[in-house]
Amino acid sequence: RSLSGIDRPPTWTSVPLGPIEYRCLAISDDGDYLVAGGTGESVYYWAGAKGIPPGSSNVPTTWSVTFHPGIMVEAVDLSSDGDYVVAGTTGHSVAYWKNARSRTDLNSDPNWVSTKLNSALSVVDVAVSDDGNYVVAASHSMTGAVYYWADATGLSDDPETKWYEELWAGQIFTSVDMSSDGTSVIAGASVGVYFWGGARTLTGKPETESWKYPTAASVWDVAINSAGDYMAAADGTRYVYFLDNKGSLKWQYGPLSNTPFVLSISSDGGTLAIGTGLVASRYLVSTGYRTPTPRAVGGILLQADKLALLSPWLAVALAAVAVTVFAAKRRKP
Protein backbone atom coordinates (compact mmCIF):
# COMPACT_ATOMS: atom_id res chain seq x y z
CA ARG A 1 0.00 0.00 0.00
CA SER A 2 2.95 2.31 0.55
CA LEU A 3 4.64 1.62 -2.80
CA SER A 4 4.72 4.29 -5.48
CA GLY A 5 6.43 4.89 -8.80
CA ILE A 6 6.51 2.84 -11.97
CA ASP A 7 9.37 0.40 -11.32
CA ARG A 8 9.57 -1.11 -7.85
CA PRO A 9 11.97 -3.97 -7.08
CA PRO A 10 10.55 -6.96 -5.17
CA THR A 11 11.19 -7.17 -1.44
CA TRP A 12 12.80 -10.58 -2.03
CA THR A 13 13.12 -13.21 -4.73
CA SER A 14 13.00 -16.99 -4.39
CA VAL A 15 15.26 -19.71 -5.67
CA PRO A 16 14.63 -20.33 -9.40
CA LEU A 17 11.38 -22.25 -9.88
CA GLY A 18 11.04 -22.49 -13.63
CA PRO A 19 7.77 -21.61 -15.38
CA ILE A 20 4.83 -20.73 -13.11
CA GLU A 21 1.37 -21.04 -14.66
CA TYR A 22 -1.08 -18.23 -13.99
CA ARG A 23 -3.17 -20.35 -11.59
CA CYS A 24 -0.11 -21.55 -9.70
CA LEU A 25 0.42 -18.72 -7.21
CA ALA A 26 -1.50 -17.83 -4.03
CA ILE A 27 -0.88 -15.78 -0.89
CA SER A 28 -2.51 -15.66 2.56
CA ASP A 29 -4.64 -12.72 3.65
CA ASP A 30 -1.89 -11.32 5.85
CA GLY A 31 0.78 -11.82 3.16
CA ASP A 32 2.96 -13.99 5.42
CA TYR A 33 2.45 -17.32 3.62
CA LEU A 34 2.95 -18.09 -0.05
CA VAL A 35 2.46 -21.14 -2.27
CA ALA A 36 3.53 -21.64 -5.88
CA GLY A 37 3.59 -24.34 -8.50
CA GLY A 38 6.90 -24.31 -10.35
CA THR A 39 9.02 -26.33 -12.77
CA GLY A 40 5.78 -28.00 -13.79
CA GLU A 41 5.96 -30.86 -11.30
CA SER A 42 6.40 -29.22 -7.89
CA VAL A 43 4.56 -27.30 -5.17
CA TYR A 44 6.58 -24.78 -3.12
CA TYR A 45 5.66 -23.12 0.19
CA TRP A 46 7.14 -20.21 2.16
CA ALA A 47 6.25 -19.34 5.77
CA GLY A 48 7.15 -16.02 7.38
CA ALA A 49 7.35 -14.27 4.01
CA LYS A 50 7.02 -10.81 5.56
CA GLY A 51 9.99 -11.42 7.85
CA ILE A 52 12.48 -12.23 5.09
CA PRO A 53 15.08 -9.42 4.97
CA PRO A 54 14.46 -6.94 2.14
CA GLY A 55 16.77 -7.44 -0.80
CA SER A 56 17.18 -11.18 -0.20
CA SER A 57 17.60 -13.40 -3.26
CA ASN A 58 17.49 -17.15 -3.83
CA VAL A 59 15.23 -17.49 -0.78
CA PRO A 60 14.72 -21.21 -0.14
CA THR A 61 11.31 -22.77 0.43
CA THR A 62 10.05 -23.73 3.88
CA TRP A 63 8.85 -26.97 2.32
CA SER A 64 8.06 -28.40 -1.09
CA VAL A 65 6.98 -31.56 -2.86
CA THR A 66 7.72 -32.90 -6.34
CA PHE A 67 5.26 -35.23 -8.03
CA HIS A 68 6.13 -38.13 -10.31
CA PRO A 69 7.72 -37.20 -13.66
CA GLY A 70 5.08 -36.10 -16.11
CA ILE A 71 2.61 -35.08 -13.37
CA MET A 72 2.33 -31.33 -13.93
CA VAL A 73 0.90 -28.86 -11.40
CA GLU A 74 -1.86 -26.86 -13.09
CA ALA A 75 -3.35 -24.88 -10.17
CA VAL A 76 -2.81 -24.17 -6.46
CA ASP A 77 -4.80 -22.43 -3.74
CA LEU A 78 -4.18 -21.41 -0.14
CA SER A 79 -6.60 -20.82 2.73
CA SER A 80 -6.88 -17.27 4.03
CA ASP A 81 -4.64 -18.04 7.03
CA GLY A 82 -2.11 -20.00 4.97
CA ASP A 83 -2.58 -23.27 6.88
CA TYR A 84 -4.24 -25.33 4.12
CA VAL A 85 -2.94 -25.93 0.59
CA VAL A 86 -4.55 -27.65 -2.38
CA ALA A 87 -3.10 -28.41 -5.82
CA GLY A 88 -4.54 -29.78 -9.05
CA THR A 89 -2.44 -31.75 -11.53
CA THR A 90 -2.47 -33.22 -15.00
CA GLY A 91 -2.39 -36.61 -13.32
CA HIS A 92 -6.17 -36.44 -12.79
CA SER A 93 -5.58 -35.81 -9.10
CA VAL A 94 -6.06 -33.23 -6.33
CA ALA A 95 -3.51 -33.04 -3.50
CA TYR A 96 -4.18 -31.53 -0.06
CA TRP A 97 -1.95 -30.38 2.81
CA LYS A 98 -3.06 -29.31 6.29
CA ASN A 99 -0.95 -27.67 9.01
CA ALA A 100 1.05 -26.11 6.19
CA ARG A 101 2.38 -23.26 8.36
CA SER A 102 4.05 -25.56 10.90
CA ARG A 103 5.62 -28.04 8.47
CA THR A 104 9.40 -28.15 8.43
CA ASP A 105 10.18 -31.17 6.24
CA LEU A 106 11.79 -29.96 3.04
CA ASN A 107 9.92 -32.68 1.15
CA SER A 108 6.43 -32.56 2.63
CA ASP A 109 4.00 -35.18 1.35
CA PRO A 110 0.30 -34.25 1.12
CA ASN A 111 -2.22 -35.54 3.67
CA TRP A 112 -4.26 -37.00 0.86
CA VAL A 113 -4.35 -37.25 -2.92
CA SER A 114 -7.69 -37.95 -4.55
CA THR A 115 -7.62 -39.70 -7.91
CA LYS A 116 -11.33 -40.60 -7.82
CA LEU A 117 -12.14 -38.16 -10.61
CA ASN A 118 -13.74 -40.45 -13.19
CA SER A 119 -12.00 -39.94 -16.54
CA ALA A 120 -10.50 -36.52 -15.82
CA LEU A 121 -7.42 -35.77 -17.89
CA SER A 122 -6.32 -32.61 -16.09
CA VAL A 123 -7.41 -30.65 -13.04
CA VAL A 124 -7.32 -27.06 -14.28
CA ASP A 125 -8.41 -25.09 -11.21
CA VAL A 126 -8.87 -25.61 -7.45
CA ALA A 127 -10.12 -23.74 -4.38
CA VAL A 128 -10.09 -24.36 -0.61
CA SER A 129 -12.31 -22.86 2.08
CA ASP A 130 -10.93 -20.62 4.84
CA ASP A 131 -11.15 -23.41 7.44
CA GLY A 132 -9.62 -25.95 5.06
CA ASN A 133 -12.63 -28.22 5.39
CA TYR A 134 -13.97 -27.92 1.83
CA VAL A 135 -12.16 -28.32 -1.49
CA VAL A 136 -13.45 -27.90 -5.03
CA ALA A 137 -11.79 -28.64 -8.37
CA ALA A 138 -12.60 -28.24 -12.07
CA SER A 139 -11.30 -30.73 -14.61
CA HIS A 140 -10.95 -31.41 -18.32
CA SER A 141 -11.80 -34.80 -19.77
CA MET A 142 -14.07 -36.12 -22.48
CA THR A 143 -16.65 -34.20 -20.46
CA GLY A 144 -15.91 -31.42 -17.99
CA ALA A 145 -16.63 -31.95 -14.30
CA VAL A 146 -16.62 -30.13 -10.97
CA TYR A 147 -15.64 -32.16 -7.89
CA TYR A 148 -16.25 -31.27 -4.24
CA TRP A 149 -14.76 -32.71 -1.05
CA ALA A 150 -16.20 -32.10 2.45
CA ASP A 151 -14.53 -32.74 5.83
CA ALA A 152 -11.21 -32.33 4.00
CA THR A 153 -9.21 -31.90 7.22
CA GLY A 154 -10.17 -35.41 8.30
CA LEU A 155 -9.64 -37.21 4.98
CA SER A 156 -6.66 -39.44 4.15
CA ASP A 157 -5.26 -41.74 1.46
CA ASP A 158 -7.33 -41.51 -1.77
CA PRO A 159 -10.75 -40.19 -0.72
CA GLU A 160 -13.95 -40.12 -2.71
CA THR A 161 -15.60 -36.82 -3.57
CA LYS A 162 -18.75 -35.82 -1.70
CA TRP A 163 -20.38 -34.72 -4.94
CA TYR A 164 -19.56 -34.00 -8.55
CA GLU A 165 -21.31 -32.66 -11.62
CA GLU A 166 -20.45 -33.38 -15.25
CA LEU A 167 -21.22 -31.56 -18.46
CA TRP A 168 -22.31 -33.32 -21.60
CA ALA A 169 -19.81 -34.65 -24.13
CA GLY A 170 -17.63 -32.04 -25.77
CA GLN A 171 -18.19 -29.38 -23.08
CA ILE A 172 -15.61 -28.60 -20.40
CA PHE A 173 -15.19 -26.65 -17.17
CA THR A 174 -12.36 -24.13 -17.28
CA SER A 175 -12.25 -22.51 -13.82
CA VAL A 176 -13.73 -22.70 -10.33
CA ASP A 177 -13.98 -20.70 -7.11
CA MET A 178 -15.99 -20.82 -3.88
CA SER A 179 -17.04 -18.67 -0.95
CA SER A 180 -14.83 -18.60 2.13
CA ASP A 181 -17.10 -21.04 4.02
CA GLY A 182 -17.47 -23.47 1.10
CA THR A 183 -21.24 -22.96 0.82
CA SER A 184 -21.29 -21.34 -2.63
CA VAL A 185 -19.43 -22.65 -5.70
CA ILE A 186 -19.04 -20.95 -9.08
CA ALA A 187 -17.51 -22.53 -12.17
CA GLY A 188 -16.69 -21.26 -15.64
CA ALA A 189 -17.32 -23.52 -18.62
CA SER A 190 -17.28 -23.58 -22.38
CA VAL A 191 -21.02 -22.91 -22.27
CA GLY A 192 -21.33 -20.30 -19.51
CA VAL A 193 -21.26 -19.83 -15.74
CA TYR A 194 -22.53 -22.44 -13.28
CA PHE A 195 -23.44 -21.84 -9.63
CA TRP A 196 -24.24 -24.18 -6.75
CA GLY A 197 -25.75 -22.81 -3.54
CA GLY A 198 -25.77 -24.92 -0.39
CA ALA A 199 -22.77 -26.83 -1.76
CA ARG A 200 -21.89 -28.28 1.63
CA THR A 201 -25.20 -30.16 1.78
CA LEU A 202 -25.04 -31.71 -1.71
CA THR A 203 -24.16 -35.37 -2.21
CA GLY A 204 -23.58 -37.81 -5.05
CA LYS A 205 -24.38 -36.37 -8.45
CA PRO A 206 -26.84 -33.46 -8.05
CA GLU A 207 -29.59 -33.24 -10.61
CA THR A 208 -28.71 -29.70 -11.59
CA GLU A 209 -26.89 -26.55 -10.55
CA SER A 210 -28.71 -23.74 -8.70
CA TRP A 211 -28.49 -21.57 -11.80
CA LYS A 212 -26.59 -21.16 -15.05
CA TYR A 213 -25.70 -17.94 -16.87
CA PRO A 214 -25.01 -18.53 -20.60
CA THR A 215 -22.17 -16.65 -22.28
CA ALA A 216 -21.37 -16.14 -25.95
CA ALA A 217 -17.94 -17.80 -25.63
CA SER A 218 -15.95 -19.99 -23.28
CA VAL A 219 -15.41 -18.55 -19.79
CA TRP A 220 -11.72 -18.10 -18.97
CA ASP A 221 -11.95 -17.35 -15.26
CA VAL A 222 -14.39 -16.80 -12.39
CA ALA A 223 -14.12 -15.18 -8.95
CA ILE A 224 -16.53 -15.02 -6.00
CA ASN A 225 -16.38 -12.84 -2.89
CA SER A 226 -15.97 -14.25 0.61
CA ALA A 227 -19.67 -14.24 1.48
CA GLY A 228 -20.73 -15.73 -1.86
CA ASP A 229 -22.97 -12.74 -2.59
CA TYR A 230 -21.24 -11.41 -5.72
CA MET A 231 -19.16 -13.00 -8.46
CA ALA A 232 -17.54 -12.24 -11.80
CA ALA A 233 -16.77 -14.16 -14.97
CA ALA A 234 -14.66 -13.32 -18.05
CA ASP A 235 -15.22 -14.88 -21.47
CA GLY A 236 -13.67 -15.10 -24.91
CA THR A 237 -15.72 -12.21 -26.30
CA ARG A 238 -13.54 -10.00 -24.05
CA TYR A 239 -16.44 -9.19 -21.74
CA VAL A 240 -16.54 -9.36 -17.94
CA TYR A 241 -19.88 -10.18 -16.29
CA PHE A 242 -20.78 -9.30 -12.70
CA LEU A 243 -23.59 -11.32 -11.08
CA ASP A 244 -25.23 -11.84 -7.71
CA ASN A 245 -25.93 -15.18 -6.03
CA LYS A 246 -29.38 -15.33 -7.63
CA GLY A 247 -27.86 -15.34 -11.11
CA SER A 248 -28.93 -11.77 -11.88
CA LEU A 249 -26.56 -9.80 -14.11
CA LYS A 250 -25.64 -6.55 -12.35
CA TRP A 251 -23.45 -5.22 -15.15
CA GLN A 252 -21.13 -6.24 -17.95
CA TYR A 253 -17.91 -4.54 -19.01
CA GLY A 254 -16.33 -4.69 -22.47
CA PRO A 255 -15.26 -5.48 -24.96
CA LEU A 256 -11.78 -5.03 -23.53
CA SER A 257 -8.80 -4.44 -25.79
CA ASN A 258 -7.53 -7.96 -25.02
CA THR A 259 -9.03 -11.18 -23.70
CA PRO A 260 -9.48 -11.15 -19.88
CA PHE A 261 -7.84 -14.35 -18.62
CA VAL A 262 -7.56 -13.70 -14.88
CA LEU A 263 -9.94 -12.27 -12.26
CA SER A 264 -9.51 -11.46 -8.59
CA ILE A 265 -12.21 -10.01 -6.36
CA SER A 266 -11.95 -8.33 -2.95
CA SER A 267 -13.42 -10.13 0.04
CA ASP A 268 -16.40 -7.77 0.18
CA GLY A 269 -16.96 -7.85 -3.60
CA GLY A 270 -16.50 -4.11 -4.00
CA THR A 271 -13.34 -4.22 -6.11
CA LEU A 272 -12.50 -6.42 -9.11
CA ALA A 273 -9.05 -6.85 -10.69
CA ILE A 274 -8.88 -8.00 -14.33
CA GLY A 275 -5.76 -9.24 -16.12
CA THR A 276 -5.47 -9.82 -19.87
CA GLY A 277 -3.14 -11.70 -22.15
CA LEU A 278 -1.35 -10.89 -25.41
CA VAL A 279 -0.59 -7.18 -24.99
CA ALA A 280 -0.67 -7.24 -21.20
CA SER A 281 -3.00 -4.81 -19.46
CA ARG A 282 -4.61 -4.55 -16.05
CA TYR A 283 -7.92 -3.14 -14.92
CA LEU A 284 -9.11 -2.28 -11.42
CA VAL A 285 -12.87 -1.83 -11.28
CA SER A 286 -15.20 -0.59 -8.56
CA THR A 287 -18.13 -3.01 -8.84
CA GLY A 288 -20.74 -0.80 -7.19
CA TYR A 289 -21.80 -3.70 -4.97
CA ARG A 290 -20.46 -4.71 -1.60
CA THR A 291 -21.36 -7.21 1.10
CA PRO A 292 -22.07 -5.18 4.27
CA THR A 293 -19.81 -5.77 7.26
CA PRO A 294 -21.81 -7.98 9.64
CA ARG A 295 -22.89 -6.54 13.00
CA ALA A 296 -21.26 -7.96 16.09
CA VAL A 297 -23.28 -10.77 17.66
CA GLY A 298 -25.12 -9.62 20.78
CA GLY A 299 -24.47 -5.91 20.52
CA ILE A 300 -23.31 -2.92 18.56
CA LEU A 301 -19.88 -1.87 17.35
CA LEU A 302 -18.34 1.29 18.79
CA GLN A 303 -15.27 3.09 17.57
CA ALA A 304 -12.39 3.09 20.05
CA ASP A 305 -12.53 6.83 20.69
CA LYS A 306 -16.27 6.72 21.33
CA LEU A 307 -15.83 3.78 23.66
CA ALA A 308 -13.18 5.71 25.60
CA LEU A 309 -15.55 8.66 25.97
CA LEU A 310 -18.31 6.41 27.25
CA SER A 311 -16.12 4.38 29.60
CA PRO A 312 -16.69 6.53 32.76
CA TRP A 313 -20.46 6.45 32.26
CA LEU A 314 -20.40 2.71 31.57
CA ALA A 315 -18.46 2.18 34.81
CA VAL A 316 -21.06 4.16 36.79
CA ALA A 317 -23.90 2.23 35.16
CA LEU A 318 -22.29 -1.12 35.87
CA ALA A 319 -21.65 -0.14 39.48
CA ALA A 320 -25.32 0.79 39.88
CA VAL A 321 -26.38 -2.54 38.42
CA ALA A 322 -24.03 -4.39 40.78
CA VAL A 323 -25.46 -2.59 43.83
CA THR A 324 -29.02 -3.35 42.72
CA VAL A 325 -28.25 -7.04 42.19
CA PHE A 326 -26.50 -7.27 45.57
CA ALA A 327 -29.46 -5.62 47.32
CA ALA A 328 -31.90 -7.96 45.58
CA LYS A 329 -29.95 -10.96 46.74
CA ARG A 330 -29.91 -9.65 50.33
CA ARG A 331 -33.72 -9.40 50.28
CA LYS A 332 -34.17 -13.06 49.29
CA PRO A 333 -35.31 -15.24 52.21
Coordinates of C-alpha atoms in Angstrom, one line a residue:
R1 CA 0.0 0.0 0.0
S2 CA 2.9 2.3 0.6
L3 CA 4.6 1.6 -2.8
S4 CA 4.7 4.3 -5.5
G5 CA 6.4 4.9 -8.8
I6 CA 6.5 2.8 -12.0
D7 CA 9.4 0.4 -11.3
R8 CA 9.6 -1.1 -7.9
P9 CA 12.0 -4.0 -7.1
P10 CA 10.6 -7.0 -5.2
T11 CA 11.2 -7.2 -1.4
W12 CA 12.8 -10.6 -2.0
T13 CA 13.1 -13.2 -4.7
S14 CA 13.0 -17.0 -4.4
V15 CA 15.3 -19.7 -5.7
P16 CA 14.6 -20.3 -9.4
L17 CA 11.4 -22.2 -9.9
G18 CA 11.0 -22.5 -13.6
P19 CA 7.8 -21.6 -15.4
I20 CA 4.8 -20.7 -13.1
E21 CA 1.4 -21.0 -14.7
Y22 CA -1.1 -18.2 -14.0
R23 CA -3.2 -20.3 -11.6
C24 CA -0.1 -21.5 -9.7
L25 CA 0.4 -18.7 -7.2
A26 CA -1.5 -17.8 -4.0
I27 CA -0.9 -15.8 -0.9
S28 CA -2.5 -15.7 2.6
D29 CA -4.6 -12.7 3.6
D30 CA -1.9 -11.3 5.8
G31 CA 0.8 -11.8 3.2
D32 CA 3.0 -14.0 5.4
Y33 CA 2.5 -17.3 3.6
L34 CA 2.9 -18.1 0.0
V35 CA 2.5 -21.1 -2.3
A36 CA 3.5 -21.6 -5.9
G37 CA 3.6 -24.3 -8.5
G38 CA 6.9 -24.3 -10.3
T39 CA 9.0 -26.3 -12.8
G40 CA 5.8 -28.0 -13.8
E41 CA 6.0 -30.9 -11.3
S42 CA 6.4 -29.2 -7.9
V43 CA 4.6 -27.3 -5.2
Y44 CA 6.6 -24.8 -3.1
Y45 CA 5.7 -23.1 0.2
W46 CA 7.1 -20.2 2.2
A47 CA 6.3 -19.3 5.8
G48 CA 7.2 -16.0 7.4
A49 CA 7.4 -14.3 4.0
K50 CA 7.0 -10.8 5.6
G51 CA 10.0 -11.4 7.9
I52 CA 12.5 -12.2 5.1
P53 CA 15.1 -9.4 5.0
P54 CA 14.5 -6.9 2.1
G55 CA 16.8 -7.4 -0.8
S56 CA 17.2 -11.2 -0.2
S57 CA 17.6 -13.4 -3.3
N58 CA 17.5 -17.1 -3.8
V59 CA 15.2 -17.5 -0.8
P60 CA 14.7 -21.2 -0.1
T61 CA 11.3 -22.8 0.4
T62 CA 10.0 -23.7 3.9
W63 CA 8.9 -27.0 2.3
S64 CA 8.1 -28.4 -1.1
V65 CA 7.0 -31.6 -2.9
T66 CA 7.7 -32.9 -6.3
F67 CA 5.3 -35.2 -8.0
H68 CA 6.1 -38.1 -10.3
P69 CA 7.7 -37.2 -13.7
G70 CA 5.1 -36.1 -16.1
I71 CA 2.6 -35.1 -13.4
M72 CA 2.3 -31.3 -13.9
V73 CA 0.9 -28.9 -11.4
E74 CA -1.9 -26.9 -13.1
A75 CA -3.3 -24.9 -10.2
V76 CA -2.8 -24.2 -6.5
D77 CA -4.8 -22.4 -3.7
L78 CA -4.2 -21.4 -0.1
S79 CA -6.6 -20.8 2.7
S80 CA -6.9 -17.3 4.0
D81 CA -4.6 -18.0 7.0
G82 CA -2.1 -20.0 5.0
D83 CA -2.6 -23.3 6.9
Y84 CA -4.2 -25.3 4.1
V85 CA -2.9 -25.9 0.6
V86 CA -4.6 -27.6 -2.4
A87 CA -3.1 -28.4 -5.8
G88 CA -4.5 -29.8 -9.0
T89 CA -2.4 -31.8 -11.5
T90 CA -2.5 -33.2 -15.0
G91 CA -2.4 -36.6 -13.3
H92 CA -6.2 -36.4 -12.8
S93 CA -5.6 -35.8 -9.1
V94 CA -6.1 -33.2 -6.3
A95 CA -3.5 -33.0 -3.5
Y96 CA -4.2 -31.5 -0.1
W97 CA -2.0 -30.4 2.8
K98 CA -3.1 -29.3 6.3
N99 CA -0.9 -27.7 9.0
A100 CA 1.0 -26.1 6.2
R101 CA 2.4 -23.3 8.4
S102 CA 4.0 -25.6 10.9
R103 CA 5.6 -28.0 8.5
T104 CA 9.4 -28.1 8.4
D105 CA 10.2 -31.2 6.2
L106 CA 11.8 -30.0 3.0
N107 CA 9.9 -32.7 1.1
S108 CA 6.4 -32.6 2.6
D109 CA 4.0 -35.2 1.4
P110 CA 0.3 -34.2 1.1
N111 CA -2.2 -35.5 3.7
W112 CA -4.3 -37.0 0.9
V113 CA -4.3 -37.3 -2.9
S114 CA -7.7 -37.9 -4.6
T115 CA -7.6 -39.7 -7.9
K116 CA -11.3 -40.6 -7.8
L117 CA -12.1 -38.2 -10.6
N118 CA -13.7 -40.4 -13.2
S119 CA -12.0 -39.9 -16.5
A120 CA -10.5 -36.5 -15.8
L121 CA -7.4 -35.8 -17.9
S122 CA -6.3 -32.6 -16.1
V123 CA -7.4 -30.6 -13.0
V124 CA -7.3 -27.1 -14.3
D125 CA -8.4 -25.1 -11.2
V126 CA -8.9 -25.6 -7.5
A127 CA -10.1 -23.7 -4.4
V128 CA -10.1 -24.4 -0.6
S129 CA -12.3 -22.9 2.1
D130 CA -10.9 -20.6 4.8
D131 CA -11.1 -23.4 7.4
G132 CA -9.6 -26.0 5.1
N133 CA -12.6 -28.2 5.4
Y134 CA -14.0 -27.9 1.8
V135 CA -12.2 -28.3 -1.5
V136 CA -13.4 -27.9 -5.0
A137 CA -11.8 -28.6 -8.4
A138 CA -12.6 -28.2 -12.1
S139 CA -11.3 -30.7 -14.6
H140 CA -11.0 -31.4 -18.3
S141 CA -11.8 -34.8 -19.8
M142 CA -14.1 -36.1 -22.5
T143 CA -16.6 -34.2 -20.5
G144 CA -15.9 -31.4 -18.0
A145 CA -16.6 -32.0 -14.3
V146 CA -16.6 -30.1 -11.0
Y147 CA -15.6 -32.2 -7.9
Y148 CA -16.3 -31.3 -4.2
W149 CA -14.8 -32.7 -1.0
A150 CA -16.2 -32.1 2.5
D151 CA -14.5 -32.7 5.8
A152 CA -11.2 -32.3 4.0
T153 CA -9.2 -31.9 7.2
G154 CA -10.2 -35.4 8.3
L155 CA -9.6 -37.2 5.0
S156 CA -6.7 -39.4 4.2
D157 CA -5.3 -41.7 1.5
D158 CA -7.3 -41.5 -1.8
P159 CA -10.8 -40.2 -0.7
E160 CA -14.0 -40.1 -2.7
T161 CA -15.6 -36.8 -3.6
K162 CA -18.8 -35.8 -1.7
W163 CA -20.4 -34.7 -4.9
Y164 CA -19.6 -34.0 -8.5
E165 CA -21.3 -32.7 -11.6
E166 CA -20.4 -33.4 -15.2
L167 CA -21.2 -31.6 -18.5
W168 CA -22.3 -33.3 -21.6
A169 CA -19.8 -34.7 -24.1
G170 CA -17.6 -32.0 -25.8
Q171 CA -18.2 -29.4 -23.1
I172 CA -15.6 -28.6 -20.4
F173 CA -15.2 -26.6 -17.2
T174 CA -12.4 -24.1 -17.3
S175 CA -12.2 -22.5 -13.8
V176 CA -13.7 -22.7 -10.3
D177 CA -14.0 -20.7 -7.1
M178 CA -16.0 -20.8 -3.9
S179 CA -17.0 -18.7 -0.9
S180 CA -14.8 -18.6 2.1
D181 CA -17.1 -21.0 4.0
G182 CA -17.5 -23.5 1.1
T183 CA -21.2 -23.0 0.8
S184 CA -21.3 -21.3 -2.6
V185 CA -19.4 -22.7 -5.7
I186 CA -19.0 -20.9 -9.1
A187 CA -17.5 -22.5 -12.2
G188 CA -16.7 -21.3 -15.6
A189 CA -17.3 -23.5 -18.6
S190 CA -17.3 -23.6 -22.4
V191 CA -21.0 -22.9 -22.3
G192 CA -21.3 -20.3 -19.5
V193 CA -21.3 -19.8 -15.7
Y194 CA -22.5 -22.4 -13.3
F195 CA -23.4 -21.8 -9.6
W196 CA -24.2 -24.2 -6.8
G197 CA -25.7 -22.8 -3.5
G198 CA -25.8 -24.9 -0.4
A199 CA -22.8 -26.8 -1.8
R200 CA -21.9 -28.3 1.6
T201 CA -25.2 -30.2 1.8
L202 CA -25.0 -31.7 -1.7
T203 CA -24.2 -35.4 -2.2
G204 CA -23.6 -37.8 -5.0
K205 CA -24.4 -36.4 -8.4
P206 CA -26.8 -33.5 -8.0
E207 CA -29.6 -33.2 -10.6
T208 CA -28.7 -29.7 -11.6
E209 CA -26.9 -26.6 -10.6
S210 CA -28.7 -23.7 -8.7
W211 CA -28.5 -21.6 -11.8
K212 CA -26.6 -21.2 -15.0
Y213 CA -25.7 -17.9 -16.9
P214 CA -25.0 -18.5 -20.6
T215 CA -22.2 -16.7 -22.3
A216 CA -21.4 -16.1 -26.0
A217 CA -17.9 -17.8 -25.6
S218 CA -15.9 -20.0 -23.3
V219 CA -15.4 -18.6 -19.8
W220 CA -11.7 -18.1 -19.0
D221 CA -11.9 -17.3 -15.3
V222 CA -14.4 -16.8 -12.4
A223 CA -14.1 -15.2 -9.0
I224 CA -16.5 -15.0 -6.0
N225 CA -16.4 -12.8 -2.9
S226 CA -16.0 -14.3 0.6
A227 CA -19.7 -14.2 1.5
G228 CA -20.7 -15.7 -1.9
D229 CA -23.0 -12.7 -2.6
Y230 CA -21.2 -11.4 -5.7
M231 CA -19.2 -13.0 -8.5
A232 CA -17.5 -12.2 -11.8
A233 CA -16.8 -14.2 -15.0
A234 CA -14.7 -13.3 -18.0
D235 CA -15.2 -14.9 -21.5
G236 CA -13.7 -15.1 -24.9
T237 CA -15.7 -12.2 -26.3
R238 CA -13.5 -10.0 -24.1
Y239 CA -16.4 -9.2 -21.7
V240 CA -16.5 -9.4 -17.9
Y241 CA -19.9 -10.2 -16.3
F242 CA -20.8 -9.3 -12.7
L243 CA -23.6 -11.3 -11.1
D244 CA -25.2 -11.8 -7.7
N245 CA -25.9 -15.2 -6.0
K246 CA -29.4 -15.3 -7.6
G247 CA -27.9 -15.3 -11.1
S248 CA -28.9 -11.8 -11.9
L249 CA -26.6 -9.8 -14.1
K250 CA -25.6 -6.6 -12.3
W251 CA -23.4 -5.2 -15.2
Q252 CA -21.1 -6.2 -18.0
Y253 CA -17.9 -4.5 -19.0
G254 CA -16.3 -4.7 -22.5
P255 CA -15.3 -5.5 -25.0
L256 CA -11.8 -5.0 -23.5
S257 CA -8.8 -4.4 -25.8
N258 CA -7.5 -8.0 -25.0
T259 CA -9.0 -11.2 -23.7
P260 CA -9.5 -11.2 -19.9
F261 CA -7.8 -14.3 -18.6
V262 CA -7.6 -13.7 -14.9
L263 CA -9.9 -12.3 -12.3
S264 CA -9.5 -11.5 -8.6
I265 CA -12.2 -10.0 -6.4
S266 CA -12.0 -8.3 -3.0
S267 CA -13.4 -10.1 0.0
D268 CA -16.4 -7.8 0.2
G269 CA -17.0 -7.9 -3.6
G270 CA -16.5 -4.1 -4.0
T271 CA -13.3 -4.2 -6.1
L272 CA -12.5 -6.4 -9.1
A273 CA -9.1 -6.9 -10.7
I274 CA -8.9 -8.0 -14.3
G275 CA -5.8 -9.2 -16.1
T276 CA -5.5 -9.8 -19.9
G277 CA -3.1 -11.7 -22.2
L278 CA -1.4 -10.9 -25.4
V279 CA -0.6 -7.2 -25.0
A280 CA -0.7 -7.2 -21.2
S281 CA -3.0 -4.8 -19.5
R282 CA -4.6 -4.6 -16.0
Y283 CA -7.9 -3.1 -14.9
L284 CA -9.1 -2.3 -11.4
V285 CA -12.9 -1.8 -11.3
S286 CA -15.2 -0.6 -8.6
T287 CA -18.1 -3.0 -8.8
G288 CA -20.7 -0.8 -7.2
Y289 CA -21.8 -3.7 -5.0
R290 CA -20.5 -4.7 -1.6
T291 CA -21.4 -7.2 1.1
P292 CA -22.1 -5.2 4.3
T293 CA -19.8 -5.8 7.3
P294 CA -21.8 -8.0 9.6
R295 CA -22.9 -6.5 13.0
A296 CA -21.3 -8.0 16.1
V297 CA -23.3 -10.8 17.7
G298 CA -25.1 -9.6 20.8
G299 CA -24.5 -5.9 20.5
I300 CA -23.3 -2.9 18.6
L301 CA -19.9 -1.9 17.3
L302 CA -18.3 1.3 18.8
Q303 CA -15.3 3.1 17.6
A304 CA -12.4 3.1 20.1
D305 CA -12.5 6.8 20.7
K306 CA -16.3 6.7 21.3
L307 CA -15.8 3.8 23.7
A308 CA -13.2 5.7 25.6
L309 CA -15.5 8.7 26.0
L310 CA -18.3 6.4 27.2
S311 CA -16.1 4.4 29.6
P312 CA -16.7 6.5 32.8
W313 CA -20.5 6.4 32.3
L314 CA -20.4 2.7 31.6
A315 CA -18.5 2.2 34.8
V316 CA -21.1 4.2 36.8
A317 CA -23.9 2.2 35.2
L318 CA -22.3 -1.1 35.9
A319 CA -21.7 -0.1 39.5
A320 CA -25.3 0.8 39.9
V321 CA -26.4 -2.5 38.4
A322 CA -24.0 -4.4 40.8
V323 CA -25.5 -2.6 43.8
T324 CA -29.0 -3.3 42.7
V325 CA -28.3 -7.0 42.2
F326 CA -26.5 -7.3 45.6
A327 CA -29.5 -5.6 47.3
A328 CA -31.9 -8.0 45.6
K329 CA -29.9 -11.0 46.7
R330 CA -29.9 -9.7 50.3
R331 CA -33.7 -9.4 50.3
K332 CA -34.2 -13.1 49.3
P333 CA -35.3 -15.2 52.2

